[in-house]
Amino acid sequence: MLNVVIFGAPGSGKGTQSELIIKKYGLFHISTGDVLRAEIKNGTELGNTAKGFIEKGQLVPDQLIIDMLANVLDSNPATKDGVIFDGFPRTIPQAEALNEMLKERGTQVSIVVGLDVEESELIDRLLKRGQISGRSDDNYETIKSRLDVYNNQTSPLKAFYIKEGKYADIQGMGTVEEIFARIEKAIDAVK
Ligand code: AP5
Ligand code: MG
């Protein structure tokens, strides 16, 4: 079974490449950002808590995210056939919890696809998307804090997964198709 973590800074193309990966490999997509935005839209307790963190570009507390993810795994039987995790894990405790959750379910992370994109390109992409996305965090100030949070709290996961022998460093600049071709090569090597 194939479980892919797609990893990278805000705007690195995790959502865009996830769609292509799903099309080719038929995985179940879990984007924690999308799940949180749906919770906000539905006005749930979790959504109301998450809203303030997302608007500031900060991470939602680990335990809330870990419980939310376990709930998505348990309520979607199709996740048993393979998952693409997009935007999760974002901290070492989340990565440890993911290892544990998958182990309990008799499986593990197959590969971490890490998208490497220059910071100026990330800002350009997100500002451009901000003109149409309606996302409360696609404005210059929040983009800056999302990038700081990524650099300080999330990027250490790269070393975590290199140590586990699971990290595939993917050049994330270029066209969507060029980047996907690099990802396919990396996934096919572990499949
Ligand atoms: P999340 O929704 O995960 O957002 P993010 O990580 O900031 O990343 P984005 O979704 O903005 O970018 P992406 O990498 O998916 O790129 P995309 O393909 O869209 O998280 C949002 C918030 O939720 C967090 O800040 C946090 O508060 C909270 N949260 C979520 N998960 C959490 C967790 N695990 N723990 C705690 N808190 C959590 O591409 C971006 C743009 O670029 C698009 O317009 C796209 O069309 C364009 N584009 C893509 N590829 C290319 C290319 N090759 N060339 C040119 N343009 C491109
Ligand atoms: Mg995304």
Tab-separated table of N, CA, C and O in Angstrom, residues 18-62:
chain	number	residue	atom	x	y	z
A	18	SER	N	-0.936	17.185	-5.458
A	18	SER	CA	-1.767	16.104	-4.884
A	18	SER	C	-2.811	15.649	-5.887
A	18	SER	O	-3.070	14.452	-6.030
A	19	GLU	N	-3.425	16.613	-6.579
A	19	GLU	CA	-4.484	16.253	-7.540
A	19	GLU	C	-3.938	15.318	-8.617
A	19	GLU	O	-4.591	14.357	-9.009
A	20	LEU	N	-2.737	15.603	-9.106
A	20	LEU	CA	-2.155	14.761	-10.161
A	20	LEU	C	-1.750	13.395	-9.612
A	20	LEU	O	-1.902	12.361	-10.277
A	21	ILE	N	-1.248	13.401	-8.377
A	21	ILE	CA	-0.840	12.130	-7.744
A	21	ILE	C	-2.071	11.233	-7.552
A	21	ILE	O	-2.034	10.029	-7.827
A	22	ILE	N	-3.182	11.847	-7.118
A	22	ILE	CA	-4.423	11.084	-6.911
A	22	ILE	C	-4.900	10.474	-8.224
A	22	ILE	O	-5.302	9.317	-8.284
A	23	LYS	N	-4.848	11.282	-9.285
A	23	LYS	CA	-5.305	10.814	-10.588
A	23	LYS	C	-4.518	9.584	-11.028
A	23	LYS	O	-5.052	8.621	-11.519
A	24	LYS	N	-3.210	9.623	-10.814
A	24	LYS	CA	-2.393	8.503	-11.287
A	24	LYS	C	-2.407	7.313	-10.323
A	24	LYS	O	-2.441	6.168	-10.763
A	25	TYR	N	-2.342	7.562	-9.014
A	25	TYR	CA	-2.148	6.456	-8.067
A	25	TYR	C	-3.407	6.104	-7.275
A	25	TYR	O	-3.382	5.170	-6.464
A	26	GLY	N	-4.489	6.894	-7.457
A	26	GLY	CA	-5.757	6.566	-6.802
A	26	GLY	C	-5.739	6.605	-5.288
A	26	GLY	O	-6.330	5.740	-4.652
A	27	LEU	N	-5.057	7.581	-4.712
A	27	LEU	CA	-4.993	7.651	-3.244
A	27	LEU	C	-6.121	8.516	-2.681
A	27	LEU	O	-6.703	9.338	-3.387
A	28	PHE	N	-6.389	8.345	-1.397
A	28	PHE	CA	-7.375	9.173	-0.696
A	28	PHE	C	-6.674	10.443	-0.229
A	28	PHE	O	-5.642	10.378	0.445
A	29	HIS	N	-7.217	11.603	-0.585
A	29	HIS	CA	-6.562	12.880	-0.275
A	29	HIS	C	-6.999	13.417	1.087
A	29	HIS	O	-8.190	13.599	1.309
A	30	ILE	N	-6.035	13.645	1.976
A	30	ILE	CA	-6.364	14.350	3.225
A	30	ILE	C	-5.522	15.619	3.288
A	30	ILE	O	-4.305	15.557	3.522
A	31	SER	N	-6.160	16.771	3.059
A	31	SER	CA	-5.497	18.061	3.243
A	31	SER	C	-6.024	18.635	4.550
A	31	SER	O	-7.208	18.962	4.655
A	32	THR	N	-5.154	18.735	5.560
A	32	THR	CA	-5.635	19.234	6.862
A	32	THR	C	-6.124	20.680	6.723
A	32	THR	O	-7.086	21.060	7.388
A	33	GLY	N	-5.506	21.457	5.824
A	33	GLY	CA	-5.979	22.832	5.600
A	33	GLY	C	-7.408	22.831	5.051
A	33	GLY	O	-8.263	23.582	5.517
A	34	ASP	N	-7.679	21.944	4.074
A	34	ASP	CA	-9.038	21.867	3.506
A	34	ASP	C	-10.044	21.409	4.562
A	34	ASP	O	-11.162	21.927	4.625
A	35	VAL	N	-9.648	20.419	5.380
A	35	VAL	CA	-10.564	19.929	6.425
A	35	VAL	C	-10.875	21.067	7.401
A	35	VAL	O	-12.034	21.304	7.756
A	36	LEU	N	-9.844	21.827	7.786
A	36	LEU	CA	-10.068	22.940	8.727
A	36	LEU	C	-10.955	24.016	8.107
A	36	LEU	O	-11.845	24.554	8.774
A	37	ARG	N	-10.723	24.332	6.828
A	37	ARG	CA	-11.556	25.357	6.177
A	37	ARG	C	-13.026	24.900	6.095
A	37	ARG	O	-13.939	25.706	6.245
A	38	ALA	N	-13.239	23.598	5.917
A	38	ALA	CA	-14.620	23.085	5.907
A	38	ALA	C	-15.228	23.193	7.312
A	38	ALA	O	-16.409	23.527	7.458
A	39	GLU	N	-14.430	22.921	8.338
A	39	GLU	CA	-14.925	23.036	9.728
A	39	GLU	C	-15.320	24.488	10.017
A	39	GLU	O	-16.319	24.750	10.684
A	40	ILE	N	-14.515	25.427	9.516
A	40	ILE	CA	-14.821	26.858	9.734
A	40	ILE	C	-16.141	27.202	9.039
A	40	ILE	O	-17.017	27.829	9.622
A	41	LYS	N	-16.267	26.752	7.805
A	41	LYS	CA	-17.464	27.029	7.026
A	41	LYS	C	-18.714	26.476	7.720
A	41	LYS	O	-19.777	27.099	7.729
A	42	ASN	N	-18.564	25.306	8.326
A	42	ASN	CA	-19.708	24.672	8.987
A	42	ASN	C	-19.933	25.197	10.407
A	42	ASN	O	-20.853	24.733	11.092
A	43	GLY	N	-19.049	26.101	10.846
A	43	GLY	CA	-19.229	26.705	12.166
A	43	GLY	C	-19.113	25.730	13.332
A	43	GLY	O	-19.750	25.910	14.363
A	44	THR	N	-18.293	24.694	13.175
A	44	THR	CA	-18.125	23.727	14.271
A	44	THR	C	-17.223	24.323	15.350
A	44	THR	O	-16.541	25.335	15.128
A	45	GLU	N	-17.170	23.642	16.502
A	45	GLU	CA	-16.320	24.098	17.601
A	45	GLU	C	-14.848	24.119	17.156
A	45	GLU	O	-14.123	25.076	17.399
A	46	LEU	N	-14.438	23.036	16.470
A	46	LEU	CA	-13.062	22.977	15.967
A	46	LEU	C	-12.801	24.120	14.985
A	46	LEU	O	-11.761	24.786	15.048
A	47	GLY	N	-13.762	24.365	14.094
A	47	GLY	CA	-13.620	25.454	13.127
A	47	GLY	C	-13.464	26.799	13.808
A	47	GLY	O	-12.594	27.600	13.437
A	48	ASN	N	-14.271	27.032	14.817
A	48	ASN	CA	-14.194	28.318	15.519
A	48	ASN	C	-12.852	28.500	16.221
A	48	ASN	O	-12.309	29.602	16.264
A	49	THR	N	-12.311	27.409	16.755
A	49	THR	CA	-10.989	27.489	17.396
A	49	THR	C	-9.904	27.707	16.343
A	49	THR	O	-9.006	28.538	16.514
A	50	ALA	N	-10.005	26.967	15.232
A	50	ALA	CA	-8.955	27.004	14.204
A	50	ALA	C	-8.876	28.364	13.511
A	50	ALA	O	-7.784	28.811	13.117
A	51	LYS	N	-10.025	29.024	13.369
A	51	LYS	CA	-10.120	30.259	12.588
A	51	LYS	C	-9.057	31.282	12.996
A	51	LYS	O	-8.347	31.829	12.152
A	52	GLY	N	-8.929	31.525	14.286
A	52	GLY	CA	-7.997	32.539	14.781
A	52	GLY	C	-6.545	32.204	14.441
A	52	GLY	O	-5.757	33.086	14.078
A	53	PHE	N	-6.199	30.921	14.542
A	53	PHE	CA	-4.832	30.508	14.232
A	53	PHE	C	-4.557	30.694	12.735
A	53	PHE	O	-3.509	31.206	12.345
A	54	ILE	N	-5.492	30.249	11.910
A	54	ILE	CA	-5.289	30.307	10.460
A	54	ILE	C	-5.160	31.757	9.986
A	54	ILE	O	-4.275	32.081	9.192
A	55	GLU	N	-6.009	32.626	10.511
A	55	GLU	CA	-5.957	34.045	10.094
A	55	GLU	C	-4.633	34.701	10.467
A	55	GLU	O	-4.188	35.624	9.801
A	56	LYS	N	-4.002	34.201	11.540
A	56	LYS	CA	-2.699	34.762	11.936
A	56	LYS	C	-1.536	34.029	11.260
A	56	LYS	O	-0.376	34.391	11.455
A	57	GLY	N	-1.839	32.962	10.543
A	57	GLY	CA	-0.768	32.197	9.903
A	57	GLY	C	-0.044	31.281	10.866
A	57	GLY	O	1.058	30.813	10.591
A	58	GLN	N	-0.672	31.027	12.022
A	58	GLN	CA	-0.051	30.143	13.021
A	58	GLN	C	-0.596	28.729	12.900
A	58	GLN	O	-1.662	28.517	12.316
A	59	LEU	N	0.109	27.780	13.512
A	59	LEU	CA	-0.360	26.393	13.480
A	59	LEU	C	-1.480	26.190	14.492
A	59	LEU	O	-1.428	26.723	15.604
A	60	VAL	N	-2.442	25.394	14.115
A	60	VAL	CA	-3.486	24.947	15.039
A	60	VAL	C	-2.809	23.935	15.983
A	60	VAL	O	-1.956	23.157	15.536
A	61	PRO	N	-3.138	23.947	17.289
A	61	PRO	CA	-2.440	23.065	18.241
A	61	PRO	C	-2.434	21.586	17.819
A	61	PRO	O	-3.429	21.077	17.288
A	62	ASP	N	-1.275	20.939	18.068
A	62	ASP	CA	-1.050	19.566	17.611
A	62	ASP	C	-2.184	18.610	17.964
A	62	ASP	O	-2.636	17.854	17.115
